[in-house]
Coordinates of C-alpha atoms and ligand atoms in Angstrom, one line a residue:
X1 CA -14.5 60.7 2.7
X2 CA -15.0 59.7 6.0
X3 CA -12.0 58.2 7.6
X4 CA -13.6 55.1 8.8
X5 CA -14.1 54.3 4.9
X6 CA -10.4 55.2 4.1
X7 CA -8.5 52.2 3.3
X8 CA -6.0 51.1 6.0
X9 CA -3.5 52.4 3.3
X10 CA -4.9 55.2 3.2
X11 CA -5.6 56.0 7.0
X12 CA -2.2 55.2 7.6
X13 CA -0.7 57.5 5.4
X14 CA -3.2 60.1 6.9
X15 CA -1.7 59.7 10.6
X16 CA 2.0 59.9 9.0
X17 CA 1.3 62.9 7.4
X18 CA -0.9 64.5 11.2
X19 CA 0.3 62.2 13.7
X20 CA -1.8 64.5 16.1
X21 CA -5.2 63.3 14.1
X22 CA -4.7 59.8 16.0
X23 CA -6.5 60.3 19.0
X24 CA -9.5 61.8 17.7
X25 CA -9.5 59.0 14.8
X26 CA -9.5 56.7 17.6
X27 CA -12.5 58.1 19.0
X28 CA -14.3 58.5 16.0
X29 CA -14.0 54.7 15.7
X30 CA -14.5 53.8 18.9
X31 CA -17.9 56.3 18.5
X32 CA -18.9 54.4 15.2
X33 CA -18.1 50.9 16.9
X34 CA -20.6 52.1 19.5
X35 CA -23.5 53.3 17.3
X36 CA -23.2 50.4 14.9
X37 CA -23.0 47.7 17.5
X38 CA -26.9 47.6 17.9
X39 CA -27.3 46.8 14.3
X40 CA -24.2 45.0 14.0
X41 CA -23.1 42.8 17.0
X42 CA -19.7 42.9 16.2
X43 CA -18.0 44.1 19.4
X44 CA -18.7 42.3 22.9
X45 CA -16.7 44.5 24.8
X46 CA -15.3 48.2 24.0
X47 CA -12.5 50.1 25.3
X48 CA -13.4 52.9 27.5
X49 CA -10.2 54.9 27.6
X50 CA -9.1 57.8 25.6
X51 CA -6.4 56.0 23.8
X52 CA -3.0 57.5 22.3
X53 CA -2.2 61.7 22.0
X54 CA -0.5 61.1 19.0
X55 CA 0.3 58.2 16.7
X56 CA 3.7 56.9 17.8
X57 CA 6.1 55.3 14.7
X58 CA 5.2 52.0 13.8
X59 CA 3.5 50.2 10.9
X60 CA 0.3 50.6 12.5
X61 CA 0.8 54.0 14.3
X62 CA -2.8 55.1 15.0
X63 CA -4.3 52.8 13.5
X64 CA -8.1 51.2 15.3
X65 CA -7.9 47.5 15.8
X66 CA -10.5 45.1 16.9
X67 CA -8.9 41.7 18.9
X68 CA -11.1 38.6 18.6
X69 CA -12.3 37.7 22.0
X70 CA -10.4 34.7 22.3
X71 CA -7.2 36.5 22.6
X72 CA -6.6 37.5 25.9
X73 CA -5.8 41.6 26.9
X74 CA -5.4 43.0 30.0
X75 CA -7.4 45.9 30.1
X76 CA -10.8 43.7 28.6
X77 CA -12.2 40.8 29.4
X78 CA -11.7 37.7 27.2
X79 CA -14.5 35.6 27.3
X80 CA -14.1 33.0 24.5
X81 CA -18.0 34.1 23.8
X82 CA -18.7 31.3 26.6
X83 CA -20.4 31.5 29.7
X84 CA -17.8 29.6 30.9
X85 CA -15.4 32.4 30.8
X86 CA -17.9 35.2 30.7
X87 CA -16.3 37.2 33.5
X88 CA -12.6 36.0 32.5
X89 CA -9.8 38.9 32.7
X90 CA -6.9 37.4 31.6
X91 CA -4.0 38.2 33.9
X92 CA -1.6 38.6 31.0
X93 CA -1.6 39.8 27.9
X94 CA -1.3 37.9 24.2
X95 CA 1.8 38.2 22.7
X96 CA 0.1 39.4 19.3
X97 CA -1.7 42.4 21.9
X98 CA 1.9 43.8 22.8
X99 CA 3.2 43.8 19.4
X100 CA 0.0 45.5 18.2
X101 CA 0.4 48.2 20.4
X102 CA 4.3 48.1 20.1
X103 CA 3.6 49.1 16.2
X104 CA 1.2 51.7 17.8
X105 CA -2.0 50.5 17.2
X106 CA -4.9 51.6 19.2
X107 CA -7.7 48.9 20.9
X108 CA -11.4 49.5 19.9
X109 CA -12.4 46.5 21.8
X110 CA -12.7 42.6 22.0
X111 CA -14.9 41.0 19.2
X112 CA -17.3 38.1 18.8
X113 CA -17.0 34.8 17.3
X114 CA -18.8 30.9 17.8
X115 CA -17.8 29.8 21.4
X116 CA -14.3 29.1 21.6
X117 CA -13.8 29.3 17.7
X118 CA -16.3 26.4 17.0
X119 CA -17.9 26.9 14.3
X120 CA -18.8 29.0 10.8
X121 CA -21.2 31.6 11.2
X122 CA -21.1 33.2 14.7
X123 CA -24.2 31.7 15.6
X124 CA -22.4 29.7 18.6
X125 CA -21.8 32.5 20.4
X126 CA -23.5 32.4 23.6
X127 CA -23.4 36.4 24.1
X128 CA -24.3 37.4 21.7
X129 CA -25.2 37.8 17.6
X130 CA -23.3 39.2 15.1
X131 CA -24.7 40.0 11.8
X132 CA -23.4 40.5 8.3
X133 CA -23.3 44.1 7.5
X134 CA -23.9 43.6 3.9
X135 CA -27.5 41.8 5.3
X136 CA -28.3 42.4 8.6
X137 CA -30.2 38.7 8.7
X138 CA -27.3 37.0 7.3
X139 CA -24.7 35.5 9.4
X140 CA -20.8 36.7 8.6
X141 CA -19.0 33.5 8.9
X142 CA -16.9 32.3 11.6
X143 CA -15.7 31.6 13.9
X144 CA -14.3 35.2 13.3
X145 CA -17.8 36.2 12.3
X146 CA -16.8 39.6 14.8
X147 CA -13.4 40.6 13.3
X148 CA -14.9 40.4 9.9
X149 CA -18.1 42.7 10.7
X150 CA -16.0 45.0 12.6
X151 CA -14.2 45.8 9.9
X152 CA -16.6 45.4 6.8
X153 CA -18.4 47.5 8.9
X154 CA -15.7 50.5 9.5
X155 CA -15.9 49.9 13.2
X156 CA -12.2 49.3 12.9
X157 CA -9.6 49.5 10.3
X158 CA -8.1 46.1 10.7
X159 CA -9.2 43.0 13.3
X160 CA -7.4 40.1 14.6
X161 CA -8.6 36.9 14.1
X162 CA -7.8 33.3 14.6
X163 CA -7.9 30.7 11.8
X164 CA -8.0 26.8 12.8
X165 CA -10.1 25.4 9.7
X166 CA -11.1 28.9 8.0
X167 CA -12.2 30.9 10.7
X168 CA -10.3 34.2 9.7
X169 CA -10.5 33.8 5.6
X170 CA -14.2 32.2 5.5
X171 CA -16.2 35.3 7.1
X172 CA -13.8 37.6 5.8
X173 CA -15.0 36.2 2.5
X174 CA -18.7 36.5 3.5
X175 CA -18.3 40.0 4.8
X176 CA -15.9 41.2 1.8
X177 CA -12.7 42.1 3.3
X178 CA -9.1 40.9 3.3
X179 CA -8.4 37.9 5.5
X180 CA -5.0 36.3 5.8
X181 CA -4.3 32.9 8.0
X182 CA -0.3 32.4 8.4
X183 CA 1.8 30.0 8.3
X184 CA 1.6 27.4 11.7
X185 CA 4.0 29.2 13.8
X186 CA 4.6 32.7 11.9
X187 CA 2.9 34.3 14.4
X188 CA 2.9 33.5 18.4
X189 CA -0.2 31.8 19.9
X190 CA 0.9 33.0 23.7
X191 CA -2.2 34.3 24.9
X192 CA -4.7 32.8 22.2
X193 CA -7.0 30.6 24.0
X194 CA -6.5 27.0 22.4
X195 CA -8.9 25.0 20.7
X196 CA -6.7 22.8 18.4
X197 CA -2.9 23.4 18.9
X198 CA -1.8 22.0 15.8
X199 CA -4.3 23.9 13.5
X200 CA -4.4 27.5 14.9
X201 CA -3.2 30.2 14.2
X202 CA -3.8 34.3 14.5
X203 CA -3.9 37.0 11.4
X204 CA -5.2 39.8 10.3
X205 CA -8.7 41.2 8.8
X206 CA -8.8 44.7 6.9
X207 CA -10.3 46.3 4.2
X208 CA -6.9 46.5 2.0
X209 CA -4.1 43.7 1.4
X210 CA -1.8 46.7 2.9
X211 CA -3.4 46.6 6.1
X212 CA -2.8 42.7 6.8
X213 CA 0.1 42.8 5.3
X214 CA 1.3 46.1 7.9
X215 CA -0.3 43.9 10.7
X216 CA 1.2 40.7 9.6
X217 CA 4.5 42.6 9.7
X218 CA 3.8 44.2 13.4
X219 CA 2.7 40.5 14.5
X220 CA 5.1 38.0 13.1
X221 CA 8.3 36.7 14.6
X222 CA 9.5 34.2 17.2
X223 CA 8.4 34.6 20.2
X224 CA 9.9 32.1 23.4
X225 CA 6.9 32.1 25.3
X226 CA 5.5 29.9 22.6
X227 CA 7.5 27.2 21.5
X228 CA 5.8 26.4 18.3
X229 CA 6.7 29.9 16.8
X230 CA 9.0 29.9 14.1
X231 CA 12.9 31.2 14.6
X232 CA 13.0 32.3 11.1
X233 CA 13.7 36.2 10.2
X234 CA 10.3 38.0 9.3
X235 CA 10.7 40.0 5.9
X236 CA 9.9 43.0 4.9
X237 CA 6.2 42.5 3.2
X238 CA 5.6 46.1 3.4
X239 CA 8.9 46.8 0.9
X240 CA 7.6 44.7 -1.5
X241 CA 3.8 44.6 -1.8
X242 CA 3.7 47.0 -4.7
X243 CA 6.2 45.0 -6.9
X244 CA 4.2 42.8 -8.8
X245 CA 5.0 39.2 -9.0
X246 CA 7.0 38.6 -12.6
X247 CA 6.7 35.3 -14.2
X248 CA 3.6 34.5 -11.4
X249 CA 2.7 30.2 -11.8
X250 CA -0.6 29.8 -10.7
X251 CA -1.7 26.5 -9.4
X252 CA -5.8 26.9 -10.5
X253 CA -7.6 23.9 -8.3
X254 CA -10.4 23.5 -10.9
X255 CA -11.8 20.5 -8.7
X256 CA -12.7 22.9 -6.1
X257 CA -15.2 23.9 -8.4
X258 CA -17.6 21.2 -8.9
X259 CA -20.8 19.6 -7.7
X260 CA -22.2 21.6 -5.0
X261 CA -20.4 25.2 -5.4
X262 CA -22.8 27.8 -6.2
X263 CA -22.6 29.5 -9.6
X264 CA -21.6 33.0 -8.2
X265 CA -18.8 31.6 -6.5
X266 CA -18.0 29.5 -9.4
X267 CA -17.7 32.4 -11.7
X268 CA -16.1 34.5 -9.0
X269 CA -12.9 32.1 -8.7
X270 CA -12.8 31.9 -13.0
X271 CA -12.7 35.6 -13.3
X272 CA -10.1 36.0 -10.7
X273 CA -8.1 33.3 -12.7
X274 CA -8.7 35.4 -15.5
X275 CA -7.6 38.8 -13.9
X276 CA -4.3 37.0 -13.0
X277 CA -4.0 35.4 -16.9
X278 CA -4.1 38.8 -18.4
X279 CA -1.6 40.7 -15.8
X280 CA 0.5 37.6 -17.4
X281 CA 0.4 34.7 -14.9
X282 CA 1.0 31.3 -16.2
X283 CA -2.0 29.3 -15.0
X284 CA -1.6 25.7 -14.5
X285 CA -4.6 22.8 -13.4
X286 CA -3.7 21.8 -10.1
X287 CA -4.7 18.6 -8.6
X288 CA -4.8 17.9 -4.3
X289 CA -6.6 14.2 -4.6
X290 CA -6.7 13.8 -0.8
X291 CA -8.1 17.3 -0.3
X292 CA -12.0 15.3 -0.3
X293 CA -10.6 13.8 3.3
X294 CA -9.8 17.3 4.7
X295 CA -13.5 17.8 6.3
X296 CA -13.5 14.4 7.7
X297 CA -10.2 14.4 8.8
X298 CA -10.3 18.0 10.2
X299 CA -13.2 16.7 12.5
X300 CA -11.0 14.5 14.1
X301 CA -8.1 15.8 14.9
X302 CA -9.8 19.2 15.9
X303 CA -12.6 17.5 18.2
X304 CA -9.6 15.6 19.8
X305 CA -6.9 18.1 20.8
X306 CA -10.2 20.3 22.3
X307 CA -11.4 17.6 23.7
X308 CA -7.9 17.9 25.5
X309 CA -7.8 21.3 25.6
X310 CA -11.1 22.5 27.3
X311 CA -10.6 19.6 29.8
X312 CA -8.9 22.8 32.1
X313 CA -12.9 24.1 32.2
X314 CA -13.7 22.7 35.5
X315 CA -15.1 25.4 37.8
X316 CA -11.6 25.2 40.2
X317 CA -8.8 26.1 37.5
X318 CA -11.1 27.9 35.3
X319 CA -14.1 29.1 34.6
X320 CA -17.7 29.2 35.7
X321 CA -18.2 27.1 38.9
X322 CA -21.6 26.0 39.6
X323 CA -23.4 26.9 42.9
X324 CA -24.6 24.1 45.8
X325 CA -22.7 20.9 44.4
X326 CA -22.2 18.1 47.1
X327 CA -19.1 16.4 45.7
X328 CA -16.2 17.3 43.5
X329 CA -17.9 15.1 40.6
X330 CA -20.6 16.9 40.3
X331 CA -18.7 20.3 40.6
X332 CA -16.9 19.5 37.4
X333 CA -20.5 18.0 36.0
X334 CA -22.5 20.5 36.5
X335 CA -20.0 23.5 35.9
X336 CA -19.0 21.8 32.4
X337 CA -22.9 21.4 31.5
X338 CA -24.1 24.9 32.8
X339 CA -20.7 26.5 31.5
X340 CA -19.8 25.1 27.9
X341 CA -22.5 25.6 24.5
X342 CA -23.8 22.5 22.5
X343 CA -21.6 23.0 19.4
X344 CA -18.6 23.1 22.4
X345 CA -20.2 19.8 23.9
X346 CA -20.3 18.2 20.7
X347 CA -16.5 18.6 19.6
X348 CA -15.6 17.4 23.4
X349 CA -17.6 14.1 23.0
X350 CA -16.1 13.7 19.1
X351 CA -12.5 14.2 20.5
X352 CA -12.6 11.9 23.8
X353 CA -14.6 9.5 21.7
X354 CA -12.1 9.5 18.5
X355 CA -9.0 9.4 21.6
X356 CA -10.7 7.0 23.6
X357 CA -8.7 3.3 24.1
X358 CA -10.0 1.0 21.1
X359 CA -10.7 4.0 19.0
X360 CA -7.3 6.0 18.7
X361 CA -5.9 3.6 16.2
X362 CA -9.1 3.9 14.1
X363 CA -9.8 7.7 14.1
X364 CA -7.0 9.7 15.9
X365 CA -4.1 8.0 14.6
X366 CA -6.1 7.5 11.0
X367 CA -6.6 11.0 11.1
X368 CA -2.8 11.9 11.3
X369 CA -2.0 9.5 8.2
X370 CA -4.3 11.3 6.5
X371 CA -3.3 14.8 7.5
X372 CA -0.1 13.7 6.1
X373 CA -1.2 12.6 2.7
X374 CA -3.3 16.1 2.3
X375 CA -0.4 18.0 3.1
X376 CA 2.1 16.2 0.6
X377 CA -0.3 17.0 -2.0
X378 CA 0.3 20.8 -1.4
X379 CA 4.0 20.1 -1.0
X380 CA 3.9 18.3 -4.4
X381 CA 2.0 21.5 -5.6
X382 CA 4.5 23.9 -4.8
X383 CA 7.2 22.3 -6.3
X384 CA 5.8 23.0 -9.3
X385 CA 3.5 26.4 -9.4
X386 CA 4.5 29.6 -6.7
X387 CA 0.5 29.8 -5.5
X388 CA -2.2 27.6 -6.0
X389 CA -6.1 29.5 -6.8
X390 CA -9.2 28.8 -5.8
X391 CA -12.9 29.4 -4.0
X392 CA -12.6 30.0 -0.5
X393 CA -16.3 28.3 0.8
X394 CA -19.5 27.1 -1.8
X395 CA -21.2 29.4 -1.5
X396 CA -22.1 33.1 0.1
X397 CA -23.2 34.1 3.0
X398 CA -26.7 32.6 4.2
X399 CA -29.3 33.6 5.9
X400 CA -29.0 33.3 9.9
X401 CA -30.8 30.0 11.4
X402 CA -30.3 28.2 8.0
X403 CA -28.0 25.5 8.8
X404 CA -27.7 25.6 13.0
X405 CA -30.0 22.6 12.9
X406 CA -27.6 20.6 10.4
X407 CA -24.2 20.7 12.1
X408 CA -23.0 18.2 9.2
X409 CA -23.8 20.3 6.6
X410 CA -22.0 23.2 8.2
X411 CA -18.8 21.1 8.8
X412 CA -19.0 20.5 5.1
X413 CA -18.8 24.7 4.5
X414 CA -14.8 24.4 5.5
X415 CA -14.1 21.8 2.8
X416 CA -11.8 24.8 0.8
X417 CA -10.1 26.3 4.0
X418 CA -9.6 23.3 6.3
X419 CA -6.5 22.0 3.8
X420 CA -4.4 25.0 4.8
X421 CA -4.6 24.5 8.1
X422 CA -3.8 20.5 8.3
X423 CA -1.3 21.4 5.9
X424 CA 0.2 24.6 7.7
X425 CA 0.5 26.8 4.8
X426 CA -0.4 30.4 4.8
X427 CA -3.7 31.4 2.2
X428 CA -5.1 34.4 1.9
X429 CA -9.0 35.2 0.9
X430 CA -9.6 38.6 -1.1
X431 CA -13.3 40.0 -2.0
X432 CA -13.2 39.1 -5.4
X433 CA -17.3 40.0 -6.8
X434 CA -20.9 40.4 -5.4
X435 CA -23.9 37.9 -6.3
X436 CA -27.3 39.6 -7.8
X437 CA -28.4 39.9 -4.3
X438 CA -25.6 42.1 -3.1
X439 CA -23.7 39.8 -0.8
X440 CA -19.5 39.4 -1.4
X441 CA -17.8 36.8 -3.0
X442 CA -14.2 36.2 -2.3
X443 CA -11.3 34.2 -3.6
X444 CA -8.5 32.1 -1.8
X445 CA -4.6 32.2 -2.6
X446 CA -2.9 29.4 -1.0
X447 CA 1.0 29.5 -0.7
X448 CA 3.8 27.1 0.5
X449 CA 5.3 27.6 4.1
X450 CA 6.5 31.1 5.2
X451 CA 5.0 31.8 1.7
X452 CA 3.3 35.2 3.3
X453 CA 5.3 38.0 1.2
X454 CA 4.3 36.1 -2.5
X455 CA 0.4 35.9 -1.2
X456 CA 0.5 39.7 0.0
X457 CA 2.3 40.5 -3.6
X458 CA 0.0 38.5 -5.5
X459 CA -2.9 39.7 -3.7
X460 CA -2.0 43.2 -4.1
X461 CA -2.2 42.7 -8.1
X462 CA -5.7 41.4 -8.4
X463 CA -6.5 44.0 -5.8
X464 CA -5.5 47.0 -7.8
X465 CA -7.2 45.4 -11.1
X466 CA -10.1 44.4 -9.2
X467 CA -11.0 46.9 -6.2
X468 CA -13.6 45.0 -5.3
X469 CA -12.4 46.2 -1.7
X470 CA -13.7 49.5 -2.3
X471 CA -17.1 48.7 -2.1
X472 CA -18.7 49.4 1.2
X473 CA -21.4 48.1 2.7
X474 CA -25.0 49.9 2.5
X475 CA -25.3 50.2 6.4
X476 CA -26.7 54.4 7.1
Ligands
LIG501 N1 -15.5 26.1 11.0 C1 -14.5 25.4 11.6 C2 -14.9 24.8 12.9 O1 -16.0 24.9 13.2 C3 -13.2 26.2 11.7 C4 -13.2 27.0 13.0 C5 -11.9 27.8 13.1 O2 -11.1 28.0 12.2 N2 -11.7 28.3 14.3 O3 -14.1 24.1 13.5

């Protein structure tokens, strides 16, 4: 087997055992991340230097990373996938970057996703297209829709990504591979590039449950340059990933699968339900009745903080700058309109609009209420059952250019992810099938806050009764 199709397991246990392999794994990846980029389109930017001699101790020693592109690094640019920061280099490095390499992982490069995390199938991107490497005209989700590829595709073993609505566990789902959004302030934002403060967060991608849970553990922790990061001690989830979960209540979300979610999916999540009844789960039907406001909700608050956010994009602090403006207005007009994508316009008008005197007390502060009431209906959850089970999006992957036109319908795609994040609760998404047509299927595991090591455990059970991570794509 070749090692880009080891499992990150596996590979790691490979560089333990001939910590002198690391460098040339490295460049094997790096090589592979090169050739398949044409078809691919998962990498904007690749590393260029020859990276460690041998794989230092860590949880990831040796290991080939990908870093979404909205993460900043100091040796690549990080360009948001915007032309508005399409020659950024980011004079310091992510927080999540130095613990990476402090665990010894080594940087393939900086990955795509929809300008500034907006949106769910990479297709916002203004430099450039990603595809799905299980269909090379299908989209793989987003906004991670990079991480996911890069890693479906064996272009690297694991991939950051960031999750504000489902960004990390929707395209990991539609590119079948592990993806695992944390709890709000497990792991440091310092160095992501915001688009809603109160919903993001970074995590892993990888073709195992080991692998995000080694990069979870290399990740995690307080960290004082961001104040929103938990001071709470960061277990050990490698310790316990192989115990399996005795006495497991499982929270099953049957309402997730009504009107509108596709059959494969449908059948997907009830066989994964099933899986988890015979390794002796107790299953339980779990109601969230305020989950139905999550979209609508989600698209206010999110809109507003970016609309707050991306007001620092004014060709003098940041960013592009456009050429022969006669007055300061019309530097920050023409820079923002030459600068930022639709989708990116969009969210800024929603969010000034929805913050806007007169309207605040409707939308924004509406918004919050509501954001409460969906979260207490998770809290309520978890007093009862340890994780709650259910689809991760409708449907599967779709075909490129399907739904750009309909940005509605698109917003409706997040319905199943968007909870976790107004909530702050860590959920997982695991490849849990294929439809007829040869495209993944996944399935979510939501847990309650700092929650991590029960997801990774539980994850790790279906995983060995259902390897449906050991299924690579048919790229040659
Ligand atoms: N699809 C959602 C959006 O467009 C989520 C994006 C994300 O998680 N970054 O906002």
């Amino acid at each position: 087997m070749e090692t880009f199709d080891l499992t990150t397991r596996d590979l790691v246990a490979h560089l333990r055992e001939q910590p002198s392999a690391a460098a040339e794994t490295w460049q094997r990846f790096r090589k592979r991340a090169g050739d398949r980029n044409e078809a691919v389109g998962a990498f904007l930017s690749l590393a260029d230097e020859a990276q460690p001699e041998t794989a230092a101790e860590g949880v990831l020693a040796g290991v080939p990373v990908a870093v979404k592109d909205n993460i900043c690094t100091a040796e690549l640019k990080t360009t948001c996938a915007s032309k508005m920061l399409a020659n950024f280099e980011a004079p310091y490095e992510a927080t999540v970057v130095s613990r990476l390499k402090q665990a010894g992982a080594a940087i393939v490069g900086k990955v795509n996703l929809d300008e500034f995390a907006m949106g769910s199938s990479t297709e916002n991107s203004a430099l450039g297209k990603t595809n799905n490497p299980w269909k090379l005209n299908y989209v793989p989700g987003g906004s991670s829709g990079g991480s996911a590829a890069a890693v479906a595709a064996g272009m690297a073993s694991v991939a950051l990504g960031s999750d504000t609505g489902g960004s990390i566990r929707q395209p990991a789902a539609f590119c079948g591979v592990v993806g695992l959004k944390p709890t709000y302030g497990r792991v440091s934002r310092y160095g992501l590039v915001a688009f809603a403060s109160s919903l993001d967060q970074i995590g892993p991608f990888s073709r195992d449950v080991y692998g995000s849970a080694a990069t979870l553990q290399a990740i995690a922790g307080h960290d004082p340059l961001d104040s929103t990061s938990l001071d709470k001690p960061v277990p050990d989830y490698l310790e316990t990933l192989d115990q399996p979960l005795e006495g497991l209540k499982l929270g099953f979300i049957e309402e997730w699968l009504g009107d509108g979610v596709d059959d494969s999916v449908r059948q997907a999540v009830q066989q994964a339900v099933d899986v988890y009844r015979k390794l002796g789960a107790e299953i339980v039907p779990v109601s969230l009745p305020h989950s139905q406001y999550g979209v609508a909700t989600y698209y206010i608050i999110a809109p507003s903080e970016a609309s707050s956010n991306l007001a620092r994009y004014d060709g003098i602090h940041y960013g592009h700058r456009a050429e022969n403006c006669e007055t300061l207005a019309e530097v920050y007009r023409k820079s923002r309109s030459e600068g930022f994508g639709e989708e990116v316009k969009r969210r800024i008008m929603l969010g000034c609009y929805a913050l806007s005197s007169g309207y605040y007390d409707a939308y924004y502060l509406k918004a919050l209420k509501v954001r409460r009431l969906v979260q207490q209906d998770y809290f309520k959850a978890f007093a009862d059952v340890d994780l709650l089970i259910g689809p991760v999006t409708p449907g599967p992957a779709f075909e490129r250019g399907a739904m750009i036109d309909d940005p509605l319908e698109m917003y409706m795609a997040d319905i199943f992810t968007i909870g976790a994040n107004l909530a702050g609760i860590p959920a997982i998404s695991l490849p849990a099938g294929m439809t007829d047509s040869g495209l993944p299927l996944g399935v979510q595991l939501l847990g309650p806050v700092l929650g991590e090591e029960k997801l990774l455990r539980a994850a790790r059970m279906f995983e060995l009764a259902q390897p449906w991570h050991e299924q690579l794509p048919p790229l040659q």
